Short mmCIF file of C-alpha atoms in Angstrom, two decimals:
data_model
loop_
_atom_site.label_atom_id
_atom_site.label_comp_id
_atom_site.label_asym_id
_atom_site.label_seq_id
_atom_site.Cartn_x
_atom_site.Cartn_y
_atom_site.Cartn_z
CA MET A 37 -6.93 -9.71 -24.02
CA SER A 38 -6.35 -12.97 -22.65
CA GLU A 39 -8.93 -14.15 -19.94
CA ARG A 40 -6.57 -16.30 -17.86
CA GLY A 41 -2.89 -16.03 -17.27
CA PRO A 42 -0.68 -18.79 -15.94
CA VAL A 43 -1.42 -19.85 -12.35
CA THR A 44 1.09 -22.04 -11.16
CA ALA A 45 1.04 -24.31 -7.85
CA ARG A 46 4.70 -24.74 -7.35
CA SER A 47 6.52 -27.19 -4.87
CA HIS A 48 9.80 -26.15 -3.58
CA GLU A 49 11.96 -29.00 -2.01
CA PRO A 50 15.16 -27.53 -0.73
CA SER A 51 18.15 -29.72 0.54
CA PRO A 52 18.54 -30.35 4.27
CA GLU A 53 21.43 -27.88 4.35
CA THR A 54 19.35 -24.91 3.75
CA PRO A 55 20.64 -21.99 5.92
CA SER A 56 18.42 -20.10 8.11
CA VAL A 57 18.30 -17.05 5.89
CA PRO A 58 16.52 -17.45 2.72
CA THR A 59 18.98 -18.12 -0.29
CA ALA A 60 18.64 -18.34 -4.09
CA ALA A 61 18.82 -22.31 -3.80
CA ALA A 62 16.04 -22.88 -1.16
CA PRO A 63 13.86 -19.75 -0.69
CA LEU A 64 10.65 -21.32 0.65
CA LYS A 65 11.79 -23.71 3.15
CA ALA A 66 14.29 -21.16 4.63
CA ALA A 67 11.73 -18.35 4.72
CA ARG A 68 9.50 -20.65 6.74
CA ARG A 69 12.09 -21.61 9.09
CA THR A 70 12.79 -18.15 9.62
CA GLY A 71 9.15 -17.09 9.33
CA LEU A 72 8.62 -14.55 12.02
CA LEU A 73 11.84 -12.65 11.22
CA VAL A 74 11.04 -12.74 7.40
CA THR A 75 7.34 -11.55 7.89
CA PHE A 76 8.45 -8.94 10.32
CA ILE A 77 10.88 -7.58 7.59
CA LEU A 78 8.71 -7.78 4.77
CA GLY A 79 5.93 -6.33 7.06
CA GLY A 80 8.05 -3.35 8.03
CA LEU A 81 9.05 -2.77 4.26
CA THR A 82 5.19 -2.57 3.27
CA ALA A 83 4.76 -0.28 6.11
CA LEU A 84 7.08 2.28 4.92
CA PRO A 85 4.69 4.01 2.84
CA PRO A 86 1.99 4.61 5.34
CA LEU A 87 4.78 5.52 7.88
CA SER A 88 5.86 7.99 5.61
CA MET A 89 2.46 9.35 5.03
CA ASP A 90 0.68 8.96 8.28
CA MET A 91 3.36 10.11 10.86
CA TYR A 92 3.37 13.29 9.05
CA LEU A 93 -0.46 13.84 8.95
CA PRO A 94 -0.96 15.45 12.33
CA ALA A 95 1.68 18.04 11.35
CA LEU A 96 0.01 19.23 8.07
CA PRO A 97 -1.86 22.13 9.78
CA GLU A 98 1.27 23.21 11.36
CA VAL A 99 3.43 22.84 8.05
CA THR A 100 0.71 24.89 6.20
CA ASN A 101 1.27 27.85 8.95
CA VAL A 102 5.16 27.62 9.26
CA LEU A 103 5.78 27.57 5.63
CA HIS A 104 3.05 30.03 4.93
CA SER A 105 1.42 28.15 2.19
CA PRO A 106 -2.34 27.08 1.49
CA ALA A 107 -3.60 23.88 2.38
CA ALA A 108 -3.72 22.72 -1.42
CA THR A 109 0.09 23.44 -1.70
CA ILE A 110 1.07 21.39 1.51
CA GLN A 111 -1.34 18.52 0.35
CA LEU A 112 1.23 18.39 -2.76
CA THR A 113 3.86 17.15 -0.34
CA LEU A 114 1.62 13.87 -0.18
CA THR A 115 0.96 13.89 -3.83
CA ALA A 116 4.92 14.18 -4.65
CA CYS A 117 5.68 11.33 -2.20
CA LEU A 118 2.78 9.10 -3.68
CA ALA A 119 3.99 9.96 -7.45
CA GLY A 120 7.54 9.15 -6.54
CA MET A 121 6.39 5.85 -5.02
CA ALA A 122 4.21 5.00 -8.09
CA LEU A 123 6.96 6.15 -10.71
CA GLY A 124 9.78 4.49 -8.85
CA GLN A 125 8.11 1.11 -8.80
CA LEU A 126 7.97 1.04 -12.67
CA VAL A 127 11.82 1.23 -12.74
CA ILE A 128 12.73 -0.95 -9.62
CA GLY A 129 10.33 -3.57 -10.23
CA PRO A 130 11.74 -4.81 -13.65
CA MET A 131 15.30 -4.13 -12.08
CA SER A 132 14.43 -6.69 -9.32
CA ASP A 133 13.33 -9.10 -12.02
CA LYS A 134 16.81 -8.83 -13.82
CA TRP A 135 19.36 -8.35 -11.10
CA GLY A 136 17.52 -10.01 -8.01
CA ARG A 137 15.59 -8.51 -5.13
CA ARG A 138 18.25 -7.59 -2.55
CA LYS A 139 20.62 -5.21 -4.38
CA PRO A 140 18.10 -2.79 -5.83
CA LEU A 141 16.21 -3.04 -2.15
CA LEU A 142 19.37 -2.09 -0.42
CA ILE A 143 20.18 0.78 -2.75
CA GLY A 144 16.41 2.25 -2.64
CA MET A 145 16.47 2.07 1.28
CA VAL A 146 19.97 3.92 1.50
CA VAL A 147 18.67 6.77 -0.76
CA TYR A 148 15.11 6.74 1.27
CA VAL A 149 17.21 7.41 4.49
CA LEU A 150 19.25 10.28 2.99
CA ALA A 151 16.08 11.74 1.38
CA THR A 152 13.96 11.76 4.57
CA ALA A 153 16.66 13.36 6.34
CA ILE A 154 16.98 16.17 3.96
CA CYS A 155 13.18 16.65 4.35
CA ALA A 156 13.69 17.49 7.96
CA LEU A 157 15.82 20.53 6.77
CA ALA A 158 13.63 21.90 3.86
CA PRO A 159 13.08 25.86 4.48
CA THR A 160 10.17 25.92 2.04
CA ALA A 161 7.25 24.25 0.66
CA GLU A 162 8.67 23.90 -2.73
CA LEU A 163 11.80 22.26 -1.60
CA LEU A 164 9.90 20.07 0.85
CA ILE A 165 7.64 18.79 -2.15
CA ALA A 166 10.97 18.32 -4.16
CA PHE A 167 12.49 16.20 -1.33
CA ARG A 168 9.27 14.30 -0.78
CA LEU A 169 9.22 13.32 -4.31
CA LEU A 170 12.83 11.82 -3.85
CA GLN A 171 11.80 10.05 -0.74
CA GLY A 172 8.84 8.29 -2.63
CA LEU A 173 11.17 7.35 -5.56
CA ALA A 174 13.58 5.70 -3.26
CA GLY A 175 10.93 4.26 -0.83
CA SER A 176 9.25 2.67 -3.69
CA ALA A 177 11.77 -0.16 -3.68
CA ALA A 178 10.63 -1.37 -0.19
CA ILE A 179 6.98 -2.00 -1.08
CA VAL A 180 7.36 -3.20 -4.89
CA ILE A 181 10.28 -5.53 -3.90
CA ALA A 182 8.53 -6.91 -0.57
CA ARG A 183 5.34 -7.62 -2.76
CA ALA A 184 7.59 -9.64 -5.47
CA VAL A 185 9.39 -11.61 -2.61
CA VAL A 186 6.14 -12.62 -1.16
CA ARG A 187 5.39 -13.94 -4.79
CA ASP A 188 8.70 -15.62 -4.97
CA LEU A 189 8.11 -17.66 -1.77
CA TYR A 190 4.39 -18.34 -1.78
CA ASP A 191 1.27 -19.08 -4.34
CA GLY A 192 -2.28 -19.37 -4.49
CA VAL A 193 -4.27 -19.25 -1.15
CA GLU A 194 -1.09 -19.40 0.99
CA MET A 195 -0.07 -16.21 -0.81
CA ALA A 196 -3.35 -14.53 0.04
CA ARG A 197 -3.13 -15.62 3.58
CA PHE A 198 0.31 -14.23 3.91
CA PHE A 199 -0.69 -10.81 2.52
CA SER A 200 -3.30 -10.76 5.15
CA ASN A 201 -0.80 -11.73 7.69
CA LEU A 202 1.51 -8.70 6.45
CA MET A 203 -1.55 -6.50 7.08
CA LEU A 204 -1.02 -7.40 10.76
CA ILE A 205 2.12 -5.61 10.89
CA SER A 206 1.88 -3.13 8.09
CA GLY A 207 -1.59 -2.36 9.19
CA THR A 208 -0.06 -1.33 12.51
CA ALA A 209 1.84 1.39 11.09
CA PRO A 210 -1.22 3.66 10.29
CA ILE A 211 -2.30 3.18 14.01
CA VAL A 212 1.21 3.89 15.53
CA ALA A 213 2.25 6.52 13.18
CA PRO A 214 -0.34 9.43 13.82
CA LEU A 215 0.19 8.76 17.36
CA ILE A 216 3.93 9.11 17.21
CA GLY A 217 3.48 12.08 15.03
CA GLY A 218 1.13 13.59 17.46
CA GLN A 219 3.35 13.01 20.40
CA VAL A 220 6.51 14.12 18.57
CA LEU A 221 4.54 17.47 17.93
CA ARG A 222 4.25 18.11 21.67
CA PHE A 223 8.07 18.12 22.08
CA SER A 224 9.20 19.23 18.60
CA ASP A 225 8.05 20.80 15.44
CA TRP A 226 7.12 18.95 12.16
CA ARG A 227 10.63 18.79 11.31
CA GLY A 228 11.13 16.25 14.09
CA VAL A 229 8.92 13.92 12.43
CA PHE A 230 11.10 13.55 9.58
CA VAL A 231 13.86 13.03 12.12
CA VAL A 232 12.05 9.92 13.42
CA LEU A 233 11.20 8.55 10.16
CA THR A 234 15.08 8.92 9.17
CA GLY A 235 15.57 6.46 12.06
CA VAL A 236 13.02 4.11 11.09
CA GLY A 237 14.50 3.78 7.56
CA LEU A 238 17.83 3.27 8.92
CA VAL A 239 16.78 0.46 11.33
CA LEU A 240 14.97 -1.23 8.30
CA THR A 241 17.90 -0.88 6.00
CA LEU A 242 20.19 -2.62 8.66
CA MET A 243 17.60 -5.48 9.01
CA VAL A 244 17.48 -5.95 5.26
CA TRP A 245 21.23 -6.01 4.94
CA ARG A 246 21.79 -8.46 7.90
CA SER A 247 18.80 -11.01 7.69
CA LEU A 248 16.90 -10.81 4.24
CA GLY A 249 18.56 -13.06 1.67
CA GLU A 250 18.05 -13.23 -2.00
CA THR A 251 14.63 -14.97 -3.12
CA LEU A 252 14.96 -14.97 -6.78
CA PRO A 253 17.77 -17.45 -8.15
CA PRO A 254 19.46 -16.49 -11.30
CA GLU A 255 17.81 -19.17 -13.52
CA ARG A 256 14.60 -17.24 -12.81
CA ARG A 257 15.66 -14.05 -13.63
CA GLN A 258 14.60 -11.82 -16.67
CA THR A 259 17.14 -11.25 -19.45
CA GLY A 260 17.24 -8.18 -21.77
CA GLY A 261 17.34 -4.49 -21.24
CA VAL A 262 14.71 -1.75 -21.15
CA GLY A 263 12.79 -3.24 -24.49
CA ALA A 264 12.36 -6.61 -22.66
CA ALA A 265 10.89 -5.06 -19.50
CA LEU A 266 8.62 -2.88 -21.58
CA ARG A 267 7.42 -5.91 -23.55
CA THR A 268 7.01 -7.89 -20.30
CA MET A 269 4.61 -5.08 -18.77
CA ARG A 270 2.78 -4.85 -21.92
CA GLY A 271 2.06 -8.55 -21.96
CA LEU A 272 0.83 -8.16 -18.26
CA LEU A 273 -1.32 -5.33 -19.20
CA GLY A 274 -2.75 -7.58 -22.18
CA ASP A 275 -4.12 -9.74 -19.61
CA ARG A 276 -7.52 -8.39 -18.91
CA VAL A 277 -8.16 -10.03 -15.67
CA PHE A 278 -4.75 -9.16 -14.36
CA THR A 279 -5.55 -5.32 -15.55
CA GLY A 280 -9.05 -5.55 -13.72
CA TYR A 281 -7.53 -6.56 -10.39
CA THR A 282 -4.99 -4.23 -10.56
CA LEU A 283 -7.22 -1.25 -11.48
CA ALA A 284 -9.96 -2.23 -8.93
CA GLY A 285 -7.12 -2.18 -6.40
CA GLY A 286 -5.67 1.08 -7.42
CA PHE A 287 -9.08 2.71 -7.24
CA ALA A 288 -9.67 1.10 -3.83
CA PHE A 289 -6.18 2.66 -2.84
CA ALA A 290 -7.42 5.94 -3.85
CA VAL A 291 -10.32 5.77 -1.56
CA LEU A 292 -7.92 4.93 1.32
CA PHE A 293 -5.61 8.01 0.31
CA SER A 294 -8.33 10.60 -0.13
CA TYR A 295 -9.19 9.81 3.57
CA ILE A 296 -5.58 10.05 4.57
CA ALA A 297 -5.09 13.36 2.79
CA ALA A 298 -8.28 15.04 3.96
CA SER A 299 -8.79 13.75 7.31
CA PRO A 300 -6.49 15.80 9.20
CA PHE A 301 -8.28 18.94 7.96
CA VAL A 302 -11.92 17.54 8.40
CA VAL A 303 -11.08 16.22 11.77
CA GLN A 304 -9.15 18.90 13.15
CA GLU A 305 -10.25 22.06 11.28
CA ILE A 306 -13.85 21.38 10.70
CA TYR A 307 -14.85 19.34 13.99
CA GLY A 308 -12.06 21.12 16.26
CA ALA A 309 -10.37 17.74 17.28
CA SER A 310 -6.56 18.20 18.63
CA PRO A 311 -3.81 16.30 17.00
CA GLN A 312 -3.84 13.88 19.60
CA ALA A 313 -7.56 13.17 19.24
CA PHE A 314 -7.27 12.94 15.40
CA SER A 315 -4.20 10.35 15.96
CA LEU A 316 -6.78 8.32 18.19
CA LEU A 317 -9.52 8.30 15.78
CA PHE A 318 -7.09 7.32 12.92
CA GLY A 319 -5.71 4.53 15.08
CA VAL A 320 -9.23 3.11 15.82
CA ASN A 321 -9.96 3.22 11.96
CA SER A 322 -6.70 1.30 11.31
CA CYS A 323 -7.52 -1.29 13.84
CA GLY A 324 -10.80 -1.96 11.97
CA LEU A 325 -8.53 -2.55 8.67
CA ILE A 326 -6.25 -4.91 10.65
CA ALA A 327 -9.08 -6.88 12.15
CA VAL A 328 -11.02 -7.40 9.00
CA GLY A 329 -7.65 -8.23 7.14
CA GLN A 330 -6.91 -11.02 9.85
CA ILE A 331 -10.70 -12.26 9.38
CA ASN A 332 -10.15 -12.36 5.73
CA GLY A 333 -6.70 -14.37 6.07
CA LYS A 334 -7.59 -16.64 8.82
CA LEU A 335 -11.23 -17.45 8.32
CA LEU A 336 -12.21 -16.55 4.75
CA VAL A 337 -9.32 -17.41 2.40
CA GLY A 338 -9.51 -21.01 1.50
CA ARG A 339 -13.14 -21.50 2.27
CA VAL A 340 -14.82 -18.65 0.46
CA ASP A 341 -14.14 -17.69 -3.14
CA MET A 342 -11.66 -14.80 -3.19
CA ASP A 343 -13.96 -12.99 -5.73
CA LYS A 344 -17.06 -13.24 -3.43
CA THR A 345 -15.06 -11.75 -0.59
CA LEU A 346 -13.79 -8.89 -2.89
CA SER A 347 -17.27 -8.29 -4.04
CA VAL A 348 -18.75 -7.74 -0.28
CA GLY A 349 -15.81 -5.31 0.38
CA LEU A 350 -16.26 -3.41 -2.77
CA ALA A 351 -19.95 -3.21 -1.96
CA VAL A 352 -19.45 -2.23 1.59
CA THR A 353 -17.04 0.65 0.65
CA THR A 354 -19.33 1.98 -1.81
CA ALA A 355 -22.41 1.90 0.48
CA ALA A 356 -20.28 3.71 3.46
CA SER A 357 -19.05 6.31 0.87
CA VAL A 358 -22.71 6.98 -0.18
CA SER A 359 -23.72 7.59 3.43
CA LEU A 360 -20.63 9.82 4.15
CA LEU A 361 -21.56 12.00 1.11
CA LEU A 362 -25.06 12.30 2.38
CA MET A 363 -23.88 13.48 5.83
CA ALA A 364 -21.37 15.88 4.36
CA THR A 365 -23.99 17.53 2.12
CA GLY A 366 -26.31 17.95 4.94
CA VAL A 367 -29.11 15.65 3.93
CA PHE A 368 -29.52 14.51 7.40
CA GLY A 369 -29.03 17.85 9.04
CA GLU A 370 -25.90 18.97 10.81
CA VAL A 371 -24.10 15.94 12.12
CA GLY A 372 -21.21 15.85 14.47
CA LEU A 373 -17.88 13.98 14.37
CA PHE A 374 -19.36 10.59 15.63
CA PRO A 375 -21.26 9.72 12.62
CA ILE A 376 -18.50 10.98 10.06
CA ALA A 377 -15.99 8.92 12.11
CA ALA A 378 -18.28 5.91 12.00
CA ALA A 379 -18.68 6.12 8.06
CA LEU A 380 -14.91 6.47 7.81
CA PHE A 381 -14.35 3.63 9.94
CA VAL A 382 -16.49 1.20 7.75
CA VAL A 383 -14.67 2.45 4.86
CA MET A 384 -11.25 1.66 6.31
CA SER A 385 -12.40 -1.64 7.48
CA ALA A 386 -13.54 -2.85 4.21
CA MET A 387 -10.07 -2.38 2.80
CA GLY A 388 -9.25 -5.35 4.86
CA LEU A 389 -11.18 -7.35 2.26
CA VAL A 390 -10.32 -5.59 -0.82
CA LEU A 391 -6.57 -4.76 -0.77
CA PRO A 392 -5.21 -8.23 0.01
CA ASN A 393 -7.49 -9.96 -2.29
CA THR A 394 -6.93 -7.95 -5.19
CA ASN A 395 -3.08 -8.09 -4.74
CA ALA A 396 -3.32 -12.03 -4.49
CA GLN A 397 -5.54 -12.44 -7.40
CA ALA A 398 -3.37 -10.42 -9.57
CA LEU A 399 -0.10 -11.76 -8.56
CA MET A 400 -1.33 -15.28 -8.95
CA ARG A 401 -1.55 -14.79 -12.63
CA THR A 402 2.23 -13.85 -13.02
CA PRO A 403 4.61 -16.14 -11.45
CA HIS A 404 7.05 -15.42 -14.45
CA ALA A 405 7.26 -11.78 -13.71
CA ALA A 406 6.57 -10.94 -10.35
CA GLY A 407 8.68 -7.72 -9.90
CA SER A 408 7.12 -6.34 -13.01
CA ALA A 409 3.63 -7.19 -12.04
CA SER A 410 4.13 -6.02 -8.49
CA ALA A 411 5.41 -2.55 -10.15
CA LEU A 412 2.09 -2.32 -12.11
CA ILE A 413 0.08 -2.95 -9.19
CA GLY A 414 1.90 -0.54 -6.98
CA THR A 415 2.22 1.99 -9.51
CA SER A 416 -1.56 2.12 -10.46
CA SER A 417 -2.23 2.41 -6.73
CA PHE A 418 0.05 5.19 -5.90
CA LEU A 419 -0.64 7.20 -9.19
CA VAL A 420 -4.38 7.21 -8.56
CA GLY A 421 -3.81 8.04 -5.13
CA ALA A 422 -1.67 10.80 -6.01
CA ILE A 423 -4.25 12.25 -8.33
CA ALA A 424 -7.02 11.80 -5.81
CA SER A 425 -5.08 13.25 -2.79
CA PRO A 426 -5.21 16.91 -3.87
CA LEU A 427 -8.70 16.72 -5.05
CA VAL A 428 -10.11 16.31 -1.43
CA GLY A 429 -9.00 19.94 -0.72
CA ILE A 430 -10.24 21.60 -3.83
CA ALA A 431 -13.05 23.22 -2.15
CA GLY A 432 -10.94 24.51 0.67
CA GLU A 433 -10.60 23.34 4.43
CA ASP A 434 -14.21 24.01 5.44
CA THR A 435 -16.03 21.21 4.05
CA ALA A 436 -15.82 17.28 3.81
CA VAL A 437 -17.81 17.03 0.68
CA PRO A 438 -14.68 16.84 -1.82
CA MET A 439 -13.41 13.81 0.29
CA ALA A 440 -16.69 12.18 0.20
CA VAL A 441 -17.18 12.68 -3.59
CA VAL A 442 -13.83 11.39 -4.18
CA GLN A 443 -14.29 8.26 -1.99
CA LEU A 444 -17.69 7.54 -3.74
CA VAL A 445 -16.34 8.16 -7.47
CA CYS A 446 -13.29 5.80 -6.75
CA SER A 447 -15.41 3.13 -5.17
CA VAL A 448 -17.68 3.04 -8.03
CA LEU A 449 -14.80 3.00 -10.61
CA ALA A 450 -13.20 -0.04 -8.48
CA VAL A 451 -16.44 -2.04 -8.84
CA ALA A 452 -16.70 -1.28 -12.61
CA CYS A 453 -13.34 -2.54 -13.10
CA PHE A 454 -13.67 -5.53 -11.05
CA VAL A 455 -17.18 -6.49 -12.82
CA GLY A 456 -16.21 -5.29 -16.39
CA LEU A 457 -12.73 -6.62 -16.68
CA CYS A 458 -12.46 -9.68 -14.33
CA ARG A 459 -15.86 -10.85 -14.93
CA PRO A 460 -15.75 -13.00 -11.81
CA TRP A 461 -19.13 -15.03 -12.70
CA ARG A 462 -17.18 -16.46 -15.62
CA SER A 463 -14.58 -18.11 -13.38
CA ARG A 464 -17.31 -19.67 -11.47
CA GLU A 465 -19.43 -20.81 -14.52
CA SER A 466 -16.24 -22.47 -15.81
CA GLY A 467 -15.25 -24.04 -12.56
CA VAL A 468 -12.22 -21.98 -11.89
CA SER A 469 -12.19 -20.75 -8.24
CA ALA A 470 -9.60 -18.87 -6.38
CA ALA A 471 -10.14 -20.72 -3.25
CA PRO A 472 -9.98 -24.56 -3.34
#
């Protein structure tokens, strides 16, 4: 496997006649001139997965009771959506490299809206799982193409900063979504959550249709069919360092999603918090993620080597996971909600150092196939998350130990991939640095 893929610092010089919406001829200058609008749309697209997951979280205990299914079965509704988003990216990412970003994105968003509306009508757990899978397959277009668009428009440190800026918008989704979900449950049942999600998807679809132009010009698109796409992905995976960052980010994402899947039961069933109290705690944790993400983008990127920042984030995540496991197993005696919530806050906050930097470091190596690279990054994250989510409920609803074990194992695996495959000390020894 190669150790260094192409890292290209590109300079875009569009003509003065560039329109206000990004076009194939001059994506960078146009995107910056309408920077707030483009950032908001891309942030909304990357927020779609957490919106689809987190707005639904306060309703999980109710869905369990209404559909007369065990918690492990209802948690499969999360797994199905995650798996759909993972598998869909493998198809839509290469499609966007071949046909451009706009058309596959619009098709995916339309199907997402329809699938979400159908979820609100599902009469059984099995049908809800099936429609959540379809929702995930369609919704994968939002996140994979949004990430590819960022790679079309930015490079190097600037791209890392933009990813951190996106977290200000996409990171708001985990704060707002459970709060909205909790309030919806005060006036409606769990089906009302999917009605709200349908409206959100419809608004995003209209914004993309009206305001987000094509960012991949024809001369930069991939040629060939399925075989060419598979060869491109095989070449990307042949880059050991790209694979290391991708897997490290994927396992870190699994830490995040094990918390998402287990926290409604841990906080509400074990510690007796109300759906509204759970939503508040979830929002506080998400504030930590946003704040640290902004510190990363505004203060650290460009001043501190991204590998060093990533190392700190992974170390903090691992240490917090160890403390959470010790508390869950009773090493410190019986603990209340506050110490558990504090450890989860640290885990979530550290994601603000890990996720933007793994994405940026991986995508910097792939200017020639951003869609396929984005698909591999997203697929690894969602697949590992889909596997981790049901494991947190394997011992039932009365213990937080499985959640803590999954988080610790995934944290250790993320560290192992980063150290064993990326080998960051070699880049420093050879004078190659992610931050100028």
